[in-house]
Short mmCIF file of C-alpha atoms and ligand atoms in Angstrom, two decimals:
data_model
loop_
_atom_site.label_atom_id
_atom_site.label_comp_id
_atom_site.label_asym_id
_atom_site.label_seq_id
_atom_site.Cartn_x
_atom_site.Cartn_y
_atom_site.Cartn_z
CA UNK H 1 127.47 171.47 22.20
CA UNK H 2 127.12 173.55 25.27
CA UNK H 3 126.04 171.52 28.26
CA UNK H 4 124.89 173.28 31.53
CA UNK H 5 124.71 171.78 35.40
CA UNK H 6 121.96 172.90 37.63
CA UNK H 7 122.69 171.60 40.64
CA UNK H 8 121.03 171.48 43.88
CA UNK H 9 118.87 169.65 46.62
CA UNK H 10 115.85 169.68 45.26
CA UNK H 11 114.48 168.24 48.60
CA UNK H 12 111.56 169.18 47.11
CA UNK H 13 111.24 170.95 43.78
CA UNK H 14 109.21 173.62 43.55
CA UNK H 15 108.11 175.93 40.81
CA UNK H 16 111.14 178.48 41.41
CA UNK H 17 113.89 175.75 40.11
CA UNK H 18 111.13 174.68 38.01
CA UNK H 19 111.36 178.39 36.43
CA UNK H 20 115.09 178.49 36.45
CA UNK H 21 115.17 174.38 34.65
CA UNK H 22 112.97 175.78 31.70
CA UNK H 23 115.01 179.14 30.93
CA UNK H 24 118.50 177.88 31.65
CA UNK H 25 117.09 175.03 28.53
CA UNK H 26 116.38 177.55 26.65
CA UNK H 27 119.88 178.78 26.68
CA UNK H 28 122.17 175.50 26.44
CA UNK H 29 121.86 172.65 24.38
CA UNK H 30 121.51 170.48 27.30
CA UNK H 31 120.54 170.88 30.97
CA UNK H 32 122.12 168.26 33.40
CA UNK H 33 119.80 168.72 36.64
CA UNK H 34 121.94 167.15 39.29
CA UNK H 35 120.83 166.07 42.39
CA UNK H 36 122.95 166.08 45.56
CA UNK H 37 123.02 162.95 47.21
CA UNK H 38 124.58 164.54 50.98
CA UNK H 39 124.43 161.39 53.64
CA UNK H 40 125.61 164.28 55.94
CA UNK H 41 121.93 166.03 55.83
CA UNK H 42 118.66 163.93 56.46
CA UNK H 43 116.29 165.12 53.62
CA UNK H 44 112.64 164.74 53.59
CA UNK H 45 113.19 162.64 50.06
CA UNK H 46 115.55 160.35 49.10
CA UNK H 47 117.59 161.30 46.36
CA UNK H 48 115.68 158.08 44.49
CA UNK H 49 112.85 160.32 45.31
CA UNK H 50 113.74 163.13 44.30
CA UNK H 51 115.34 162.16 41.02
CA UNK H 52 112.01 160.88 39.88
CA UNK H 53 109.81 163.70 41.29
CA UNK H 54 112.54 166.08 38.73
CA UNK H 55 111.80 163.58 36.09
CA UNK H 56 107.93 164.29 36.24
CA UNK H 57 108.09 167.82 36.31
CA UNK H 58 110.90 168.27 33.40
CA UNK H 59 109.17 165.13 31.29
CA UNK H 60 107.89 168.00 28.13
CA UNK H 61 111.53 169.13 28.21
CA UNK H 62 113.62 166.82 25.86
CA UNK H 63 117.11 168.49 26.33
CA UNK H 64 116.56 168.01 30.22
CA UNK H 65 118.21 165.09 31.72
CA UNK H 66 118.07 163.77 35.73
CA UNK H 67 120.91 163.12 37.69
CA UNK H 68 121.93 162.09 40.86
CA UNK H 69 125.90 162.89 41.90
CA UNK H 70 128.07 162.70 45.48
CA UNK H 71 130.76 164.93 45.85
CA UNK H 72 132.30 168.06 44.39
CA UNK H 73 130.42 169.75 41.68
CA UNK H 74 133.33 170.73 39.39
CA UNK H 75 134.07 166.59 39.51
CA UNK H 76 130.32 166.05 38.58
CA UNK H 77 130.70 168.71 35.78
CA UNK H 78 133.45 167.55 34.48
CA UNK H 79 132.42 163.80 34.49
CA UNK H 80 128.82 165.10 32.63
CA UNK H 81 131.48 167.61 30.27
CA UNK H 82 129.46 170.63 31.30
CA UNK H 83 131.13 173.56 30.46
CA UNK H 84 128.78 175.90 32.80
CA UNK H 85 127.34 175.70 35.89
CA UNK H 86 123.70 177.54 36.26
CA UNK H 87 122.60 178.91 39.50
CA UNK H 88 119.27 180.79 40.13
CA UNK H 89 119.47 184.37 42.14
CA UNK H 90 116.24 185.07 44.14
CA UNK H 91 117.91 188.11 46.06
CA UNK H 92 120.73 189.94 47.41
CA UNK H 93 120.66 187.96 50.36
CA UNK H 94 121.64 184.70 47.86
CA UNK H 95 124.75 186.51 46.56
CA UNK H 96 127.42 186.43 49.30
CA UNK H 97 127.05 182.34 49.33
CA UNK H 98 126.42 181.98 45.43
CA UNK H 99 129.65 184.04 44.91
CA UNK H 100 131.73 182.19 46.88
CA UNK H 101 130.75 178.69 45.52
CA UNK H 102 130.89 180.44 42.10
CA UNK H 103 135.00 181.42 43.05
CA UNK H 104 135.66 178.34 44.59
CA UNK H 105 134.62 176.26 42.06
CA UNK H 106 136.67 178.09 39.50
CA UNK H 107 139.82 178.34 41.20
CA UNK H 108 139.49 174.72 41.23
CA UNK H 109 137.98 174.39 37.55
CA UNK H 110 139.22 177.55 35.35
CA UNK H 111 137.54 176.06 32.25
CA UNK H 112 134.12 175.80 34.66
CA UNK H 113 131.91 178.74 34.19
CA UNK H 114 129.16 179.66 36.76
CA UNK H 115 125.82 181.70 34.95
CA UNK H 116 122.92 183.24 36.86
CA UNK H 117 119.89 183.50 36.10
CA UNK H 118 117.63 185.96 38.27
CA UNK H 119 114.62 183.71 39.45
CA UNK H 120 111.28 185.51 38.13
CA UNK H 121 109.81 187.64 40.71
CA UNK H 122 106.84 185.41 41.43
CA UNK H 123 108.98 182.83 43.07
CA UNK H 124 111.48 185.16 44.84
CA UNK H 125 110.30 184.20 48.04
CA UNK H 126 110.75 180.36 47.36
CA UNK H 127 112.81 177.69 49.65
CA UNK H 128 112.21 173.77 50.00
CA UNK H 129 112.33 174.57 53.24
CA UNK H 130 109.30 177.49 53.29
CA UNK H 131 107.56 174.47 51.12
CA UNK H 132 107.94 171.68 54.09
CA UNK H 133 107.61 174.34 56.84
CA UNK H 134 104.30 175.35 55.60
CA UNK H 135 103.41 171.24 54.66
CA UNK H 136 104.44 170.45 58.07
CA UNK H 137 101.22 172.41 59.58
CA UNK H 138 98.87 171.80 57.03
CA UNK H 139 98.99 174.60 54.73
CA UNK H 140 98.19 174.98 51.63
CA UNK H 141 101.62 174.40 48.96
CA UNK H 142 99.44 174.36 45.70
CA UNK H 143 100.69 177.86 44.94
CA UNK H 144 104.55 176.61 45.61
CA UNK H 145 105.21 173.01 43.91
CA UNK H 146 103.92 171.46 40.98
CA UNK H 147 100.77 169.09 41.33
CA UNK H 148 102.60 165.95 41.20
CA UNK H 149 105.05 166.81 44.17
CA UNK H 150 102.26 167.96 46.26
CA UNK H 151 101.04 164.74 46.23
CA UNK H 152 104.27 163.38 47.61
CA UNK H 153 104.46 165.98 50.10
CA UNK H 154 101.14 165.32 51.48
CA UNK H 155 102.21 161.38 51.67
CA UNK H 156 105.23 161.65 53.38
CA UNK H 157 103.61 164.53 55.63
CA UNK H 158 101.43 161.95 56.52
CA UNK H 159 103.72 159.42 57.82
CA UNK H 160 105.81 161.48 59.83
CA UNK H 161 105.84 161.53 63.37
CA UNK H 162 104.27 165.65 64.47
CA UNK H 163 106.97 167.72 66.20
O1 PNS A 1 120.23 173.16 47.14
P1 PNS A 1 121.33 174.17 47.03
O2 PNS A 1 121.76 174.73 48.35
O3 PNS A 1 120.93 175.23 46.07
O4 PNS A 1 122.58 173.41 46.36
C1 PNS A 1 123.91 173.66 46.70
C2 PNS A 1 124.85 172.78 45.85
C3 PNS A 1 124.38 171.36 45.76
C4 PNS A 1 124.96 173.36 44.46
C5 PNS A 1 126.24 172.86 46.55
O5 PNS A 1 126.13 172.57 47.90
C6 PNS A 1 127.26 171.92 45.92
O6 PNS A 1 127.74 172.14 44.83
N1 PNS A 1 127.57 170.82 46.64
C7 PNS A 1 128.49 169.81 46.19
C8 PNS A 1 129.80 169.88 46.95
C9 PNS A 1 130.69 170.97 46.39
O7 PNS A 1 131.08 170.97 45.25
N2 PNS A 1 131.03 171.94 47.27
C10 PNS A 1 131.89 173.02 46.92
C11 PNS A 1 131.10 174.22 46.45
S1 PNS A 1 131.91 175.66 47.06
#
C-alpha cells in the first residue's frame, strides 16, 4: 500500500491544498494530511483548529486521514510509514525552497520520496497568508477557501484586535 504525506500549515486551508488533497488521493492509496504544530510561529488557528477545519473539507474523501505532527517530517513519515512525500508547485518562484526541503529530506531519508504536483492554474496565486491579508480588511475570501473555513475566518477576524 502506498501511503503519501502532505504536509503543511494549513493556517488556513484554502481551495489550492484543497486541489492538491483530492489529486494526490487519487494517486496513493492513502493521503496522510499532516499538520505542523510550530510553537515557534503564532498562527491565526490552532493546530486543534486547523485539524478539524481539514477534517470538514476532506470528509467525502475516505482514503484521507488528519493529522497533527511536531518535528521533522521524514520522522513524521516514517512514524505514519509513508513512503512519499507530496508537495504542490504553484510557480517557479516555489521551486528553489521546495527543492531544497525535497534534498534535505532525502539525504536524511533515502527510502523518502518527494512528488509534485503542479497546483491547477486557478489557484496559482493562492497563500494562507493572501487569504488572512485580504480577511484582515474585510474582503471578500469566498472565491479562496471553502464555505466552512470562511466562517471561521470571519469569527476569529472578528475577535481580533485591528492593526
Ligand atoms: O505550510 P508550508 O510552508 O507549505 O509547510 C512547510 C512544511 C511544514 C512542509 C515544512 O516546514 C516542514 O516539513 N516542517 C517540518 C520540519 C522539517 O522537517 N524541516 C526540514 C525540512 S527541510
Amino acid at each position: 500500500m502506498v501511503r503519501g504525506i502532505y504536509a503543511g500549515s494549513f493556517d488556513p486551508v484554502t481551495f489550492g491544498h484543497l486541489d492538491i488533497i483530492v489529486r494526490a488521493s487519487r494517486v496513493v492509496e492513502e493521503l496522510v494530511v499532516g499538520v505542523l504544530n510550530n510553537r515557534a510561529k503564532s498562527p491565526l488557528f490552532s493546530v486543534e483548529e486547523r485539524v478539524k477545519m481539514l477534517e470538514e473539507v476532506t470528509k467525502e474523501y475516505p482514503n484521507v486521514k488528519i493529522r497533527s505532527f511536531t518535528g521533522l517530517l521524514v520522522e513524521f513519515a516514517k512514524e505514519c510509514e509513508a513512503r512519499v512525500i507530496v508537495r504542490g508547485l504553484r510557480a517557479i518562484t516555489d521551486f528553489d525552497y521546495e527543492l531544497q526541503m525535497a534534498q534535505t529530506n532525502r539525504i536524511m531519508n533515502p527510502d523518502l520520496d518527494t512528488i509534485f504536483l503542479t497546483t491547477s492554474l486557478e489557484y496559482a496565486y493562492l497563500s494562507s497568508t493572501t487569504v488572512k491579508e485580504v480577511a484582515g480588511f474585510g474582503g471578500d475570501i469566498s472565491a479562496f477557501v471553502p464555505p466552512f473555513v470562511e466562517k471561521k475566518i470571519q469569527e476569529r477576524m472578528e475577535v481580533l484586535p485591528e492593526g
